């Protein structure tokens, strides 16, 4: 059975490079940048990691709308249960090559929540 732990957090920023520099210096987080997607990944030890993502026009990210990823062993079953409880599907199960799968729904209050299943 899934633990349903928070495993990843995406924090929108108007300048992902500046945000990653700020938090790296503040919390001594290690940053790894994927320049293809301007995705600045961080690892908070202990605790889940995440990424600073570019917010603004032409993106799905808005300042103040942090996206948390919750682990699950069965995305389809968790999504079905979420919908039964009043959630709205935003992004169907989508593969992250060589990593796993994710999906995003809006809870009944409109908050976006992501689900994640690892390949292993």
Coordinates of C-alpha atoms in Angstrom, one line a residue:
X1 CA 0.0 0.0 0.0
X2 CA 1.2 3.5 -0.8
X3 CA 2.6 5.7 2.0
X4 CA 1.3 8.8 0.1
X5 CA 4.2 10.9 1.2
X6 CA 5.1 14.3 -0.3
X7 CA 8.1 13.5 -2.5
X8 CA 8.6 16.6 -4.6
X9 CA 7.6 20.3 -4.6
X10 CA 7.6 22.8 -7.5
X11 CA 8.0 26.4 -6.5
X12 CA 7.2 29.0 -9.2
X13 CA 9.6 31.9 -9.5
X14 CA 9.8 34.9 -12.0
X15 CA 13.5 34.1 -12.1
X16 CA 14.3 30.4 -11.4
X17 CA 18.1 31.0 -11.4
X18 CA 17.8 33.8 -8.8
X19 CA 15.4 31.7 -6.7
X20 CA 17.7 28.7 -6.7
X21 CA 20.7 30.9 -5.7
X22 CA 18.7 32.4 -2.9
X23 CA 17.6 29.1 -1.4
X24 CA 20.9 27.4 -2.0
X25 CA 22.6 30.1 0.1
X26 CA 19.8 30.3 2.7
X27 CA 19.4 26.6 3.3
X28 CA 22.6 25.1 1.8
X29 CA 20.5 23.2 -0.7
X30 CA 22.3 21.6 -3.6
X31 CA 21.0 22.7 -7.0
X32 CA 21.1 20.8 -10.3
X33 CA 19.8 22.7 -13.4
X34 CA 18.2 21.0 -16.4
X35 CA 18.7 23.8 -19.0
X36 CA 16.3 22.2 -21.4
X37 CA 13.3 23.0 -19.2
X38 CA 14.9 25.8 -17.1
X39 CA 14.2 23.4 -14.2
X40 CA 16.3 24.1 -11.1
X41 CA 16.1 21.0 -8.9
X42 CA 17.0 21.1 -5.2
X43 CA 17.4 18.5 -2.5
X44 CA 16.5 19.4 1.0
X45 CA 18.1 16.9 3.4
X46 CA 16.3 15.5 5.2
X47 CA 13.0 15.8 3.4
X48 CA 11.6 15.9 -0.1
X49 CA 13.3 17.6 -3.0
X50 CA 11.8 19.8 -5.6
X51 CA 12.5 22.4 -8.2
X52 CA 12.2 26.1 -8.9
X53 CA 10.2 26.5 -12.1
X54 CA 9.8 29.5 -14.4
X55 CA 6.5 31.3 -13.8
X56 CA 4.8 33.7 -16.1
X57 CA 3.2 34.0 -19.5
X58 CA 3.4 30.9 -21.6
X59 CA 3.8 28.6 -18.6
X60 CA 1.5 26.6 -16.4
X61 CA 3.1 28.1 -13.3
X62 CA 1.9 31.1 -11.3
X63 CA 3.6 32.8 -8.4
X64 CA 2.1 31.7 -5.1
X65 CA 0.8 28.3 -6.5
X66 CA 3.3 25.7 -5.2
X67 CA 2.7 22.3 -6.6
X68 CA 3.3 19.3 -4.3
X69 CA 3.8 15.7 -5.6
X70 CA 2.4 12.9 -3.5
X71 CA 3.7 9.3 -4.1
X72 CA 1.4 6.5 -4.9
X73 CA 1.8 2.9 -6.1
X74 CA -1.2 3.2 -8.4
X75 CA -1.9 6.5 -10.1
X76 CA -5.0 5.2 -11.8
X77 CA -6.7 4.0 -8.6
X78 CA -5.7 7.2 -6.7
X79 CA -7.0 9.4 -9.5
X80 CA -10.3 7.5 -9.6
X81 CA -10.7 7.9 -5.9
X82 CA -9.9 11.6 -6.1
X83 CA -12.5 12.1 -8.8
X84 CA -15.1 10.1 -6.7
X85 CA -14.3 12.6 -3.9
X86 CA -14.9 15.6 -6.1
X87 CA -11.5 16.3 -7.7
X88 CA -11.1 17.4 -11.3
X89 CA -8.6 15.8 -13.6
X90 CA -6.1 18.3 -15.1
X91 CA -3.3 16.1 -16.5
X92 CA -3.8 12.4 -17.2
X93 CA -1.1 9.9 -16.2
X94 CA 2.0 11.0 -18.1
X95 CA 5.3 9.2 -18.5
X96 CA 8.6 10.9 -17.3
X97 CA 11.1 8.8 -19.3
X98 CA 13.4 6.7 -17.2
X99 CA 11.9 8.1 -14.0
X100 CA 8.2 7.2 -13.6
X101 CA 4.8 8.7 -14.1
X102 CA 2.8 11.7 -12.9
X103 CA -0.7 13.1 -13.1
X104 CA -2.3 16.3 -11.8
X105 CA -5.8 17.0 -10.4
X106 CA -7.5 19.9 -8.8
X107 CA -9.0 19.2 -5.4
X108 CA -12.6 20.4 -4.7
X109 CA -11.2 23.8 -3.5
X110 CA -9.3 24.2 -6.8
X111 CA -5.8 23.4 -5.5
X112 CA -3.5 21.6 -7.9
X113 CA -2.0 18.4 -6.5
X114 CA 0.3 16.1 -8.5
X115 CA 0.7 12.3 -8.1
X116 CA 3.9 10.5 -8.8
X117 CA 4.8 6.8 -9.3
X118 CA 8.5 5.8 -9.5
X119 CA 9.6 3.2 -12.1
X120 CA 11.0 0.9 -9.5

